[in-house]
């Protein structure tokens, strides 16, 4: 932080002076800066701050001020709502910028043409340009929402706990929350915590809908622990959205009365809580049996407006507390964004935050329809979503929280999506959210951070997520190199995704591999030589024979497993639709996806718009048991007596075909052909 004194010019011989704090958070090639100004002299009405960047930095976008540049010379001009600064009054603005070489902070500022002196004293006459006078109808901001939300990054969700539908917070299998759990999450570097709360099982009947005081006090206790830890804290109405709020199209009065009663009580309970606590009106709002988008938009607008009215009128810190408003379904699609924009425009409250959720391109997120890789389509889905919310909100000074993010397949288990592909997804998500100034809150229902041992269940995934908060990491086209168990061994290549970094070397443990002998790099192609692979696979027993670490100039290393394999084989079997498995010798390989077609070429099984079935829903591998399970859900949508040809696709590139025929509750499986490689 650089703190400076500067002098304001307001009128001839007026007393002037101020403090300025300039802070910047940077990453390779870019940075976000915040400039906070406190007026120590006589009141000013309209200000213009100028400075010169010592290292030639460039401003890309700004908020809470109009920022223009001519070369390295920069001018920030007040907006209508922050033009007036009383004695000891403060305001702040921020901007995103780019740099190369170095990012030295400016040390000399001038306000309204007067160079900073660090003292309060008379000034020279003001410049000829008249100050900007704010329209009298524009209310001044009660706080700086953009800075507030920026300080929340990164965030974490206490999922499947107080949002659980059941008797208490342990109803969905997570342990009771303790101070130690929150302390350990804070120690991981998280700055905000979203505490989803479902209230439907914890209040009385109408018309009062009185919240169970034991439940409310427990929420207050955990919120208090989180605030004591220094977290920014969000609470909401969570699964209430689909349990009863969704009935609003056909029972508007009852739903609205219940909703208003709950928020009246919650607002009163937390009216004196510190400003780091903020409220979210409703999680993933949705409506059943509505007439369509127009009615959905109107109903959500009504909920958000009632929420805003109740909280603002409840007194205490709620008069200026940050409030979070979602789009319908917390979707980032443009029509949903436009609907929420209309609500923001009507409320005209600068202490509002927009929120959407992001779980990625659906075929990739659940591994269906062949969506096995973080490819260009999956990446574009992410960039389009983040661009839309940035352009609609952030670019206009309205902050955005991605209140939940992850992959939908994680609800089954994190292995639904292949490890290297999921790592690329999270690396890019963190980078792009940072570039668009979006605060992210990881959805964790217990599958990521073990709340008993306080360890990450997948340290490699966690390392990639944590690194993405501040920098980019290099990756590759795969984290696996398959070497046949028999026959000659040839060189294998991977494509490097440098992501702005520089490749620096390849290691096995602490041993540095020799460039030119063990591997070569040509452009973005990393090639492991035949000699190195022969040494690494050793006796060529099936499975991972060596683990390499590709290192880059920034970020975390990229793991590469060298795997010895033969094409998998399958065997004939009989069984029931309730429990049918295909005997499989994986022989070092791993299953990527499965296709299912009838004899005429049409698609079989669930999701019949695609031949590729959903991983862990229609099928799943069991490597320890040497089987591939075909689920009851798969056979429930298979025609009786019709032979289905299954094609199993493996990560080595091998494919294996297999036939299954359902006859009532019985299934017969037969081999179709030997495995095909490539």
XYZ file of C-alpha atoms in Angstrom, residues 24-514:
491
model
C -2.747 -3.098 -6.260
C -3.051 -6.861 -6.627
C -1.182 -8.138 -9.650
C -0.730 -11.262 -11.746
C 1.463 -11.834 -14.807
C 0.602 -9.041 -17.208
C -2.341 -7.616 -15.292
C -3.438 -5.991 -12.051
C -6.394 -4.545 -10.164
C -5.880 -1.257 -8.309
C -7.965 0.535 -5.705
C -7.539 4.229 -4.907
C -9.089 5.484 -1.660
C -9.286 9.256 -1.062
C -10.051 11.041 2.235
C -10.625 14.801 2.120
C -8.905 16.582 5.045
C -9.695 20.120 3.971
C -12.795 22.158 3.192
C -15.624 20.406 1.344
C -15.135 19.869 -2.385
C -17.725 19.391 -5.078
C -16.236 17.603 -8.085
C -12.718 16.226 -8.267
C -10.147 15.213 -10.864
C -7.192 13.054 -9.827
C -4.136 12.828 -12.094
C -0.954 10.780 -11.977
C 1.726 9.261 -14.197
C 2.515 5.560 -14.220
C 6.273 5.079 -13.593
C 6.364 1.840 -15.627
C 4.010 2.778 -18.448
C 1.086 0.707 -17.191
C -2.216 0.917 -19.063
C -5.772 1.175 -17.697
C -8.276 -1.260 -19.213
C -11.520 -0.597 -17.308
C -12.630 1.324 -14.227
C -15.442 1.676 -11.716
C -16.650 4.494 -9.441
C -14.784 7.031 -11.606
C -14.225 7.880 -15.258
C -10.594 7.019 -15.963
C -8.861 8.146 -19.162
C -5.224 7.961 -20.210
C -2.862 9.594 -22.644
C 0.199 7.397 -22.707
C 1.341 6.954 -19.116
C -0.603 10.037 -17.914
C -3.896 9.133 -16.254
C -6.924 11.191 -15.167
C -9.712 9.925 -12.912
C -12.830 12.115 -12.754
C -15.601 11.881 -10.170
C -19.051 10.592 -11.036
C -22.303 12.278 -10.042
C -22.789 10.227 -6.900
C -19.273 10.653 -5.445
C -18.388 14.189 -6.581
C -19.049 15.786 -3.172
C -16.555 15.160 -0.400
C -17.156 16.730 3.009
C -14.301 17.447 5.391
C -12.921 14.026 6.438
C -15.210 12.439 3.847
C -13.900 9.513 1.798
C -14.498 7.842 -1.525
C -12.738 5.215 -3.585
C -12.513 4.012 -7.144
C -10.770 1.169 -8.867
C -9.535 -0.051 -12.208
C -8.061 -3.009 -14.046
C -4.775 -2.503 -15.839
C -1.994 -4.217 -17.731
C 1.766 -4.096 -17.316
C 4.975 -5.545 -18.701
C 8.421 -5.521 -17.202
C 7.388 -4.042 -13.870
C 4.343 -2.635 -12.102
C 5.771 0.182 -9.983
C 3.091 2.088 -8.042
C 2.675 5.801 -8.791
C 4.028 8.040 -6.019
C 2.888 11.512 -7.099
C -0.714 12.572 -7.489
C -2.501 15.855 -8.122
C -6.103 16.716 -7.428
C -7.872 19.391 -9.437
C -4.496 20.523 -10.746
C -2.798 20.916 -7.357
C 0.224 18.762 -6.584
C 0.034 16.778 -3.365
C 1.827 18.401 -0.424
C 0.736 16.153 2.428
C -0.420 19.213 4.350
C -3.656 21.114 4.824
C -3.313 24.670 3.724
C -4.476 27.350 1.273
C -4.461 26.444 -2.380
C -4.029 28.280 -5.594
C -7.199 29.233 -7.497
C -9.116 26.355 -8.984
C -8.695 25.288 -12.602
C -10.940 26.815 -15.225
C -12.812 23.562 -15.803
C -15.906 23.703 -13.586
C -16.465 20.843 -11.169
C -19.061 18.230 -11.874
C -22.217 18.896 -9.867
C -24.218 15.792 -9.010
C -27.915 15.817 -9.849
C -29.883 16.430 -6.677
C -32.047 13.348 -7.294
C -29.102 10.901 -7.279
C -28.573 9.327 -3.842
C -24.982 9.007 -2.661
C -23.655 5.476 -2.287
C -23.829 3.939 1.172
C -20.730 1.859 0.444
C -18.451 0.538 -2.247
C -20.004 -2.713 -3.404
C -17.283 -3.437 -5.984
C -14.520 -3.223 -3.396
C -16.604 -5.223 -0.930
C -17.100 -8.107 -3.353
C -13.483 -8.001 -4.529
C -12.445 -8.493 -0.894
C -14.643 -11.624 -0.757
C -12.465 -13.474 -3.273
C -12.024 -16.415 -2.928
C -15.110 -17.961 -1.336
C -16.342 -21.372 -0.168
C -19.767 -22.940 0.429
C -20.680 -24.794 3.622
C -22.837 -27.089 1.496
C -25.216 -29.910 2.520
C -25.248 -28.694 6.111
C -27.755 -26.044 7.192
C -29.354 -26.370 3.766
C -30.048 -30.081 4.358
C -33.712 -31.042 4.281
C -34.147 -32.900 7.549
C -34.079 -32.551 11.284
C -30.760 -30.751 11.613
C -27.459 -29.863 9.960
C -26.263 -33.498 9.912
C -29.272 -34.811 7.939
C -27.281 -35.176 4.712
C -24.247 -36.843 6.255
C -21.947 -33.981 7.149
C -20.694 -33.565 10.723
C -21.916 -30.833 13.015
C -20.174 -27.534 12.304
C -17.440 -26.568 14.754
C -15.277 -23.519 15.224
C -12.284 -25.661 14.234
C -13.855 -26.470 10.850
C -14.286 -22.795 10.041
C -10.827 -21.945 11.373
C -9.301 -24.541 9.050
C -11.254 -23.365 6.017
C -10.124 -19.807 6.726
C -6.547 -21.086 6.950
C -6.818 -22.392 3.367
C -7.018 -18.799 2.136
C -10.780 -18.400 1.722
C -12.039 -14.909 2.491
C -15.786 -15.440 2.219
C -18.131 -18.221 3.208
C -21.617 -18.840 1.880
C -23.765 -20.594 4.487
C -26.855 -21.935 2.694
C -29.829 -22.304 5.047
C -33.100 -24.147 4.417
C -35.798 -22.857 6.775
C -38.810 -24.915 5.690
C -38.473 -27.538 8.454
C -37.650 -25.020 11.147
C -40.598 -22.670 11.526
C -44.205 -22.795 12.652
C -47.460 -22.441 10.796
C -48.903 -19.289 9.293
C -49.731 -16.547 9.608
C -46.664 -15.897 11.797
C -44.338 -18.647 10.499
C -42.283 -18.258 13.669
C -38.744 -19.572 13.235
C -37.646 -22.190 15.776
C -35.475 -20.166 18.198
C -33.068 -23.100 18.668
C -32.463 -23.257 14.921
C -32.120 -19.489 14.600
C -29.694 -19.317 17.503
C -27.611 -22.088 15.957
C -27.392 -20.152 12.688
C -26.423 -17.045 14.649
C -23.747 -19.009 16.497
C -22.087 -20.309 13.316
C -22.381 -16.945 11.560
C -20.714 -15.391 14.615
C -17.835 -17.876 14.440
C -17.348 -17.117 10.762
C -17.364 -13.355 11.337
C -14.893 -13.775 14.195
C -12.615 -15.622 11.768
C -12.664 -12.600 9.460
C -14.910 -14.112 6.791
C -17.369 -12.212 4.685
C -20.520 -14.257 5.317
C -23.600 -14.894 3.149
C -26.841 -16.502 4.384
C -29.995 -17.128 2.385
C -33.207 -19.050 1.849
C -31.873 -22.145 0.120
C -33.864 -25.290 -0.737
C -37.012 -23.402 0.226
C -36.844 -22.385 -3.447
C -38.020 -25.776 -4.727
C -39.819 -26.926 -1.570
C -42.475 -24.189 -1.419
C -41.450 -20.929 -3.078
C -41.860 -22.606 -6.468
C -45.635 -22.810 -5.817
C -45.930 -19.030 -6.148
C -47.617 -19.081 -9.604
C -50.653 -20.890 -8.146
C -50.474 -19.787 -4.491
C -48.958 -16.326 -4.591
C -50.448 -14.945 -1.364
C -49.399 -17.850 0.854
C -45.887 -18.022 -0.590
C -45.334 -14.286 -0.358
C -46.636 -14.100 3.215
C -44.375 -16.952 4.273
C -41.360 -15.492 2.444
C -41.912 -12.034 3.927
C -42.393 -13.431 7.433
C -39.119 -15.364 7.276
C -37.076 -12.431 5.995
C -38.669 -10.117 8.566
C -37.454 -12.420 11.345
C -34.014 -13.065 9.810
C -33.437 -9.354 9.209
C -34.396 -8.529 12.790
C -32.149 -11.258 14.190
C -29.085 -9.951 12.318
C -29.803 -6.204 12.154
C -26.808 -5.365 14.348
C -24.385 -7.866 12.757
C -21.246 -6.354 11.219
C -21.348 -5.263 7.559
C -19.329 -8.340 6.524
C -22.583 -10.300 6.808
C -24.778 -10.103 3.717
C -28.089 -11.676 2.721
C -29.084 -13.538 -0.452
C -32.794 -13.338 -1.238
C -33.250 -16.931 -2.463
C -31.102 -19.712 -3.884
C -31.701 -20.856 -7.478
C -35.236 -19.393 -7.730
C -37.657 -21.457 -9.804
C -41.398 -21.660 -10.358
C -43.698 -24.578 -11.167
C -46.786 -24.374 -13.374
C -46.170 -20.797 -14.449
C -47.307 -19.367 -17.768
C -43.721 -18.902 -18.935
C -40.721 -16.616 -18.794
C -42.650 -13.379 -18.384
C -44.493 -14.603 -15.283
C -41.328 -16.156 -13.867
C -39.523 -12.836 -14.228
C -42.369 -10.929 -12.584
C -42.551 -13.325 -9.619
C -38.802 -13.264 -8.982
C -38.832 -9.470 -9.248
C -41.588 -9.397 -6.623
C -39.585 -11.633 -4.275
C -36.424 -9.568 -4.693
C -38.250 -6.257 -4.184
C -40.003 -7.527 -1.033
C -36.700 -8.853 0.310
C -35.038 -5.492 -0.331
C -37.888 -3.527 1.276
C -38.015 -5.712 4.393
C -34.276 -5.696 5.037
C -33.783 -1.983 4.407
C -36.678 -1.092 6.729
C -35.503 -3.357 9.561
C -33.001 -0.890 11.004
C -29.488 -1.196 12.335
C -26.804 -2.143 9.852
C -29.464 -3.527 7.517
C -30.051 -0.021 6.191
C -26.825 -0.308 4.192
C -26.042 -4.034 4.342
C -24.976 -5.633 1.067
C -27.839 -7.620 -0.458
C -27.448 -10.366 -3.053
C -30.044 -10.807 -5.795
C -30.083 -13.847 -8.147
C -31.231 -14.330 -11.694
C -33.945 -16.908 -12.364
C -32.339 -20.332 -11.724
C -29.149 -18.285 -11.062
C -28.671 -18.679 -14.813
C -26.148 -16.637 -16.789
C -28.226 -16.696 -19.970
C -28.848 -13.235 -21.422
C -32.655 -13.096 -20.925
C -32.231 -13.962 -17.235
C -29.524 -11.314 -16.872
C -31.729 -8.728 -18.559
C -34.557 -9.488 -16.112
C -32.308 -8.967 -13.095
C -30.883 -5.787 -14.627
C -34.399 -4.349 -14.711
C -34.779 -5.064 -10.984
C -31.453 -3.385 -10.194
C -32.473 -0.338 -12.205
C -35.744 -0.028 -10.322
C -34.236 -0.456 -6.851
C -31.452 2.092 -7.531
C -29.455 0.879 -4.535
C -25.674 0.849 -4.814
C -25.324 -1.798 -2.100
C -26.616 -4.634 -4.248
C -24.734 -7.639 -5.601
C -25.774 -9.814 -8.543
C -25.280 -13.577 -8.384
C -25.287 -16.479 -10.811
C -24.037 -20.066 -10.517
C -21.722 -21.894 -12.898
C -21.291 -25.645 -13.316
C -19.875 -25.691 -16.804
C -20.983 -26.976 -20.187
C -23.497 -29.669 -19.279
C -22.162 -32.594 -21.413
C -18.709 -32.080 -19.886
C -20.030 -31.308 -16.415
C -21.759 -34.702 -16.088
C -19.800 -36.667 -18.763
C -22.576 -37.378 -21.269
C -22.902 -37.061 -25.057
C -19.168 -37.622 -25.462
C -18.249 -34.602 -23.354
C -15.111 -36.189 -21.944
C -12.672 -33.324 -22.565
C -12.224 -29.676 -21.643
C -12.326 -28.710 -25.294
C -12.999 -25.503 -27.219
C -16.771 -25.889 -26.874
C -16.551 -26.314 -23.106
C -14.189 -23.352 -22.805
C -16.405 -21.112 -24.933
C -19.422 -21.949 -22.796
C -17.470 -20.614 -19.810
C -16.141 -17.480 -21.495
C -19.552 -16.623 -22.923
C -21.199 -16.938 -19.507
C -18.592 -14.857 -17.704
C -18.540 -12.254 -20.480
C -22.306 -11.826 -20.244
C -22.371 -11.154 -16.502
C -19.306 -8.925 -16.706
C -20.760 -6.803 -19.492
C -24.189 -6.521 -17.884
C -23.087 -5.841 -14.318
C -19.375 -5.484 -13.534
C -18.667 -3.099 -16.403
C -21.413 -0.877 -14.978
C -20.125 -0.939 -11.401
C -22.384 -3.741 -10.122
C -20.386 -6.594 -8.553
C -21.058 -10.244 -9.310
C -20.595 -13.310 -7.113
C -20.477 -16.749 -8.721
C -22.228 -18.092 -5.623
C -21.609 -21.734 -6.576
C -19.205 -23.267 -9.055
C -17.952 -26.752 -9.754
C -18.973 -29.696 -11.914
C -22.367 -31.378 -11.645
C -20.830 -34.839 -11.871
C -19.189 -34.181 -8.508
C -22.558 -34.803 -6.863
C -21.937 -38.491 -7.599
C -18.179 -38.445 -7.083
C -15.264 -36.397 -8.354
C -14.053 -39.251 -10.613
C -16.983 -38.826 -12.985
C -14.815 -36.378 -14.952
C -11.280 -37.475 -15.820
C -8.635 -35.930 -13.586
C -6.554 -34.022 -16.116
C -9.613 -32.653 -17.888
C -11.135 -31.398 -14.647
C -7.830 -29.771 -13.689
C -7.826 -27.826 -16.968
C -11.414 -26.726 -16.320
C -10.632 -25.341 -12.854
C -7.374 -23.732 -13.989
C -9.144 -21.834 -16.740
C -12.199 -20.969 -14.630
C -10.079 -19.318 -11.957
C -8.101 -17.382 -14.541
C -11.081 -16.141 -16.510
C -13.133 -15.210 -13.466
C -10.171 -13.177 -12.247
C -9.852 -11.413 -15.603
C -13.563 -10.470 -15.455
C -13.424 -9.423 -11.766
C -15.921 -12.069 -10.669
C -15.781 -13.379 -7.115
C -16.090 -17.175 -6.977
C -17.415 -19.408 -4.202
C -16.565 -23.111 -4.517
C -19.500 -25.464 -3.945
C -18.399 -28.074 -1.416
C -20.999 -30.477 -0.065
C -18.288 -32.425 1.750
C -16.686 -33.955 -1.341
C -13.679 -31.609 -1.326
C -12.606 -30.578 2.191
C -12.817 -33.296 4.836
C -14.531 -31.600 7.756
C -13.178 -34.092 10.278
C -9.531 -34.482 9.271
C -9.323 -30.957 7.771
C -7.534 -32.341 4.713
C -8.377 -31.970 1.021
C -9.660 -35.216 -0.443
C -7.962 -34.402 -3.771
C -4.833 -32.348 -3.019
C -3.965 -32.079 -6.719
C -7.339 -30.531 -7.560
C -7.110 -28.218 -4.578
C -3.619 -27.117 -5.632
C -4.902 -26.166 -9.069
C -7.882 -24.253 -7.647
C -5.726 -22.344 -5.166
C -3.122 -21.478 -7.801
C -5.800 -20.154 -10.166
C -6.671 -17.395 -7.693
C -3.431 -15.564 -8.453
C -1.772 -16.917 -11.600
C -2.021 -19.264 -14.556
C -0.578 -22.758 -14.746
C 0.705 -24.685 -17.719
C -1.185 -27.849 -18.651
C -1.078 -30.395 -21.482
C -3.395 -32.224 -23.842
C -3.409 -35.148 -21.415
C -2.032 -36.223 -18.072
C -1.524 -39.771 -19.366
C 0.945 -41.397 -21.744
C -0.019 -44.957 -22.678
C 2.746 -47.406 -23.621
C 1.812 -50.892 -24.914
C 2.888 -53.720 -22.608
C 4.122 -55.839 -25.494
C 5.927 -55.039 -28.697
C 8.209 -52.151 -29.546
C 8.067 -48.815 -27.729
C 8.001 -45.620 -29.748
C 8.157 -41.946 -28.762
C 4.971 -40.297 -27.465
C 3.990 -36.623 -27.724
C 1.738 -34.288 -25.758
C 0.634 -30.776 -26.691
C 1.550 -28.199 -24.056
C -0.954 -25.516 -23.088
C 1.473 -22.868 -21.857
C -1.238 -20.369 -20.819
C 1.251 -17.519 -20.828
C 3.940 -19.446 -18.946
C 7.253 -20.894 -20.122
C 8.077 -24.602 -19.987
C 11.099 -25.057 -17.712
C 11.684 -28.782 -17.431
C 10.520 -32.327 -16.739
C 11.188 -34.303 -13.578
C 10.633 -37.735 -12.136
C 10.521 -37.118 -8.399
C 13.652 -35.104 -7.646
C 15.450 -36.262 -10.784
C 15.599 -33.846 -13.691
C 15.093 -35.553 -17.048
C 17.586 -34.630 -19.738
